[in-house]
Coordinates of C-alpha atoms in Angstrom, one line a residue:
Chain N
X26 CA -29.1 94.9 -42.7
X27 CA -27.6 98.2 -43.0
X28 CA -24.2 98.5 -44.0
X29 CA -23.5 102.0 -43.0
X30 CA -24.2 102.9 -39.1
X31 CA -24.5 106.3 -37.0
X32 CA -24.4 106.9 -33.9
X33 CA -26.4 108.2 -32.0
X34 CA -29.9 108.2 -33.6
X35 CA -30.9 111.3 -32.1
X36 CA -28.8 113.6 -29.3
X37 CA -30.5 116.0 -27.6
X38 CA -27.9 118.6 -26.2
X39 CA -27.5 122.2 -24.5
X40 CA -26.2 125.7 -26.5
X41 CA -22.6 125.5 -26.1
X42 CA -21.7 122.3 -25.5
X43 CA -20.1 120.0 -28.1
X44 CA -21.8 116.9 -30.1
X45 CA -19.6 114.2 -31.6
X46 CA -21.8 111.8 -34.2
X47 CA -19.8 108.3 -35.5
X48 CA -20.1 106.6 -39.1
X49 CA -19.2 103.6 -39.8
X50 CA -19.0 101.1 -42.8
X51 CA -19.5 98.0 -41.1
X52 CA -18.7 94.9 -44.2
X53 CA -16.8 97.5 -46.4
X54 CA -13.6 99.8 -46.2
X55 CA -14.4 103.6 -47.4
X56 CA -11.5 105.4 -48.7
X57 CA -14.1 108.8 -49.2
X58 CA -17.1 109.6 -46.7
X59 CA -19.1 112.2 -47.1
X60 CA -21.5 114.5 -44.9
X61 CA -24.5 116.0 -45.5
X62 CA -27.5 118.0 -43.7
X63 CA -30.8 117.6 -44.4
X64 CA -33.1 120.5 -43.3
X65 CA -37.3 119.3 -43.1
X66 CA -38.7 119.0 -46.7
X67 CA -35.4 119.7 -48.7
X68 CA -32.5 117.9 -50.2
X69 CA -29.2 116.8 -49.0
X70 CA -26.7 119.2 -48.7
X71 CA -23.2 118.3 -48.9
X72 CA -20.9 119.4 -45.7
X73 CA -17.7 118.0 -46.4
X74 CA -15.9 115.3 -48.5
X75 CA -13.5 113.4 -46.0
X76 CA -10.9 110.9 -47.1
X77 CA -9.2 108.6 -45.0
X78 CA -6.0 110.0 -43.3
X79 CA -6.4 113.4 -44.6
X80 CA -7.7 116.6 -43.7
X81 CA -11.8 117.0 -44.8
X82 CA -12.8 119.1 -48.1
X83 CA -15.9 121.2 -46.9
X84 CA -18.1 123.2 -48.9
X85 CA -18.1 126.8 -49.2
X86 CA -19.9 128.3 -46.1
X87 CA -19.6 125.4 -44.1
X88 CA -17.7 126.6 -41.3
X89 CA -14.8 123.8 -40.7
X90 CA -13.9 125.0 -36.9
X91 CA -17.7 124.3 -36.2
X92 CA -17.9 121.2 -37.7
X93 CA -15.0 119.4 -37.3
X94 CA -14.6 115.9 -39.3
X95 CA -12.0 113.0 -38.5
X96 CA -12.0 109.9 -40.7
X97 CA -9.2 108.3 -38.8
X98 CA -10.0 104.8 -40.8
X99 CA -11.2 103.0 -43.6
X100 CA -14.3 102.3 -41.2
X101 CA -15.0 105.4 -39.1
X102 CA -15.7 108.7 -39.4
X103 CA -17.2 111.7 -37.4
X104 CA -18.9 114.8 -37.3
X105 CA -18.0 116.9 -34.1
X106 CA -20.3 119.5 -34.0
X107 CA -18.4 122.4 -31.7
X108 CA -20.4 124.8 -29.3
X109 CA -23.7 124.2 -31.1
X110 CA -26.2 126.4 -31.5
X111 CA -30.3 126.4 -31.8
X112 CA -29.3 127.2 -35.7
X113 CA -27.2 123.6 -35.5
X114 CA -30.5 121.8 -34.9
X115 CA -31.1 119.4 -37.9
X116 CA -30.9 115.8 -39.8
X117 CA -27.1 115.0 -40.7
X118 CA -26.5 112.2 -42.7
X119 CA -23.4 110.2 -43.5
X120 CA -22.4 108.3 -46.5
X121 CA -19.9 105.6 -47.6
X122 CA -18.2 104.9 -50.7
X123 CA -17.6 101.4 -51.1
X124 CA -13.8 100.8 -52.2
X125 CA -13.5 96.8 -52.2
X126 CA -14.3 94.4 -54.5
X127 CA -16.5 93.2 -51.3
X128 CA -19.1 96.0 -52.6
X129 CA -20.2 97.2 -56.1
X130 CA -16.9 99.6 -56.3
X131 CA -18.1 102.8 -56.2
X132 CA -21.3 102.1 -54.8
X133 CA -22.2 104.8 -52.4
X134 CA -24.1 103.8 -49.4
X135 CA -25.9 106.0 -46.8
X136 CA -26.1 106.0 -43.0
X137 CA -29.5 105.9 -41.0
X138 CA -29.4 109.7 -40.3
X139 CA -28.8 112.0 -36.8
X140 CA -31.4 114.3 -35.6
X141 CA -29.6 116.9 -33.2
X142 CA -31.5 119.4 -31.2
X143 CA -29.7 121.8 -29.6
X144 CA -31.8 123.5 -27.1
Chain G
X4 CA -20.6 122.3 -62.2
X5 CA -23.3 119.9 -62.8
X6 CA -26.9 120.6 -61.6
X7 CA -29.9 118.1 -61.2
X8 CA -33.3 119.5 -61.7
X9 CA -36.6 118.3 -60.6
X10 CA -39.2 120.3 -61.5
X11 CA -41.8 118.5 -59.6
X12 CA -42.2 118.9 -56.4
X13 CA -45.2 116.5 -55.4
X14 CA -46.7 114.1 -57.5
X15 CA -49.5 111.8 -56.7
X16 CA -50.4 108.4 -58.2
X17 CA -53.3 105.9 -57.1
X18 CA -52.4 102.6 -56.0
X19 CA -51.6 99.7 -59.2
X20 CA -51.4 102.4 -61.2
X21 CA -47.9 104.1 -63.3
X22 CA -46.3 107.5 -62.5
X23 CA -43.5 109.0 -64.1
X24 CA -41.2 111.4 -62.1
X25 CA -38.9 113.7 -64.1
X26 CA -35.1 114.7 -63.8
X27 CA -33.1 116.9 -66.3
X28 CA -29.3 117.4 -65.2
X29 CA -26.7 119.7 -67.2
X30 CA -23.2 118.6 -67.5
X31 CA -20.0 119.0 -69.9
X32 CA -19.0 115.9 -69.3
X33 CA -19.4 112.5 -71.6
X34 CA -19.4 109.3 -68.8
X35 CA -21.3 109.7 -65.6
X36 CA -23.3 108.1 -63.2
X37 CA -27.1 108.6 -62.8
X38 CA -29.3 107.9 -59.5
X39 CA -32.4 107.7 -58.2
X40 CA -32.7 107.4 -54.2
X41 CA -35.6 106.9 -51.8
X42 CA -36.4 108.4 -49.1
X43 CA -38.6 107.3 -47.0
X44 CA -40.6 109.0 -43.4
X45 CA -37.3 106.7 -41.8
X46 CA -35.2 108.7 -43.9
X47 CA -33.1 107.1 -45.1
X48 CA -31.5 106.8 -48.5
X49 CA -32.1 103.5 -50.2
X50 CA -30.9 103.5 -54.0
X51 CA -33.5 102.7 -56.8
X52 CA -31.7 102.7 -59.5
X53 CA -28.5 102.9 -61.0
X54 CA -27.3 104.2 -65.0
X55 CA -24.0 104.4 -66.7
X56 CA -23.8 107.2 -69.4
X57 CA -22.1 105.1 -71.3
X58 CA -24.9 102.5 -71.4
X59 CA -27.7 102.7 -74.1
X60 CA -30.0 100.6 -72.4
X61 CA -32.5 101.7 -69.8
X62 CA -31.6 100.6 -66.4
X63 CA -34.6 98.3 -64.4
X64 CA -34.9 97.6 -61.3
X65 CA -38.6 95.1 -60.8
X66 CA -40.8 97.7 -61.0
X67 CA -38.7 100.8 -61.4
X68 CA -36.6 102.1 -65.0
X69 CA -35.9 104.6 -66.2
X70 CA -35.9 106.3 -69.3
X71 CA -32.5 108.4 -70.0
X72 CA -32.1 110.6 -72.9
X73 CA -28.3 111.4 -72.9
X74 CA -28.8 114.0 -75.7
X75 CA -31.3 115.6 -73.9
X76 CA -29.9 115.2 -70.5
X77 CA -32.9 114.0 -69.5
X78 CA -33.3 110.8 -66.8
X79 CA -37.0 110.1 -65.8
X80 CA -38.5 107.1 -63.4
X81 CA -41.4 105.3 -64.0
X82 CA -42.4 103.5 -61.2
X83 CA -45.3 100.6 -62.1
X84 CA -48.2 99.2 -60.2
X85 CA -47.8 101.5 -57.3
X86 CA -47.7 100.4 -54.1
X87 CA -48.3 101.9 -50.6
X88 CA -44.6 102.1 -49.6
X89 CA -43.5 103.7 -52.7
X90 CA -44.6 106.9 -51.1
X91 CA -41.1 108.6 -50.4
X92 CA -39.3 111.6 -51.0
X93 CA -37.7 110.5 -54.5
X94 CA -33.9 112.4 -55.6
X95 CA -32.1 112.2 -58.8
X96 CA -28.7 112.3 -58.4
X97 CA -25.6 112.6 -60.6
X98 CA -22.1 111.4 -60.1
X99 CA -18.6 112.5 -62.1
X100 CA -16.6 109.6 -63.3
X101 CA -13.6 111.7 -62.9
X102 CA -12.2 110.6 -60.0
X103 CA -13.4 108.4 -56.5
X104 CA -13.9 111.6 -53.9
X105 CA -16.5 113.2 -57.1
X106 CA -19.8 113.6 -54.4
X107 CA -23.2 112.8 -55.8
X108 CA -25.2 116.1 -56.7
X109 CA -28.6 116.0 -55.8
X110 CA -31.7 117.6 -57.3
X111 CA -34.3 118.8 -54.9
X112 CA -36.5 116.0 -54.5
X113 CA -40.1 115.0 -55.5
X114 CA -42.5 113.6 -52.9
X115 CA -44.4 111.1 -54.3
X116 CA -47.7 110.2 -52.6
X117 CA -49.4 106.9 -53.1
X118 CA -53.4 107.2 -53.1
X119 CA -55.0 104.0 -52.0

């Protein structure tokens, strides 16, 4: 089964309101998460490295106020994306870095994916 | 920084049959890490394949290796007797050994299309 989960699936929501997606390592603590976006037909693009206890590291032109990021254990994180926008619309995808001896160490493992739609 | 390069961006291959998708990278660095992902219409990321740098010998998972030529920074996959659901978006992906937060970096992807 999968180890790493997100929540929701897919969230449909209006311009201006606020989305919060949850990751979560569910057999495995996960010192570093990480968020990307996916846009249709391209490659991963990394948002922001986030460590357990400690304010995210985001990538240059990712707006940090937008897309705030709380990893608040070795089990959860989110993505709280803030007054979205049409332009916010698109496939974010967590990921998990396997600390334990539970899991390869190092291993990195990916969530299921979030489509948002912000209409 | 490190970049990963795929200079194909479709490839097909007939059922049964062997296809080879390429990946250069370019790095200063000595020990690394070396992925290939799937991606399938579900999209999500399942790993292929795994390399050390440090390790001579190709990396093979069933029907999946790879070939990795550290001198020429070069990391290929050969995927053997294609099958339906190999058809995926397919990334190479490098990882720095220098510390645990080090993301992966990805290269742009090749969609790979199985013909039956």
């Amino acid at each position: 089964g999968a180890v790493v989960s997100q929540h929701p699936s897919r969230v449909i929501c209006k311009s201006g309101t606020s989305v919060k997606i949850e990751c979560r390592s569910l057999d495995f603590q996960a010192t570093t998460m990480f968020w990307y976006r996916q846009f249709p037909k391209q490659s991963l693009m990394l948002m922001a490295t986030s460590n357990e206890g400690s304010k995210a590291t985001y990538e240059q032109g990712v707006e940090k106020d937008k897309f705030l990021i709380n990893h608040a254990s070795l089990t959860l994180s989110t993505l709280t994306v803030t007054s979205a926008h049409p332009e916010d619309s698109s496939f974010y995808i967590c990921s998990a870095r396997a600390e334990t001896s539970g899991r390869a160490w190092g291993e990195q493992y990916f969530g299921p994916g979030t489509r948002l739609t912000v209409t | 920084a490190q970049t990963v390069t795929q200079s194909q961006p479709e490839m097909s291959v007939q059922e049964a049959e062997t296809v080879t998708l390429s990946c250069t990278y370019d790095t200063s660095e000595s020990d690394y890490y070396l992925f290939w992902y799937k991606q399938p219409p579900s999209r999500q990321m399942i790993l292929v394949i795994r390399q050390e740098a440090y390790k001579q010998q190709n990396a093979t998972e069933n029907r999946f290796s790879v070939n990795f030529q550290k001198a020429a920074k070069s990391f290929s996959l050969k995927i053997s007797d294609s099958q339906l659901g190999d058809a995926a978006m397919y990334f190479c992906a490098y990882r720095s050994k220098n510390s645990g937060n080090t993301p992966l970096v990805f290269g742009k992807g090749t969609r790979l299309s199985v013909i039956a």
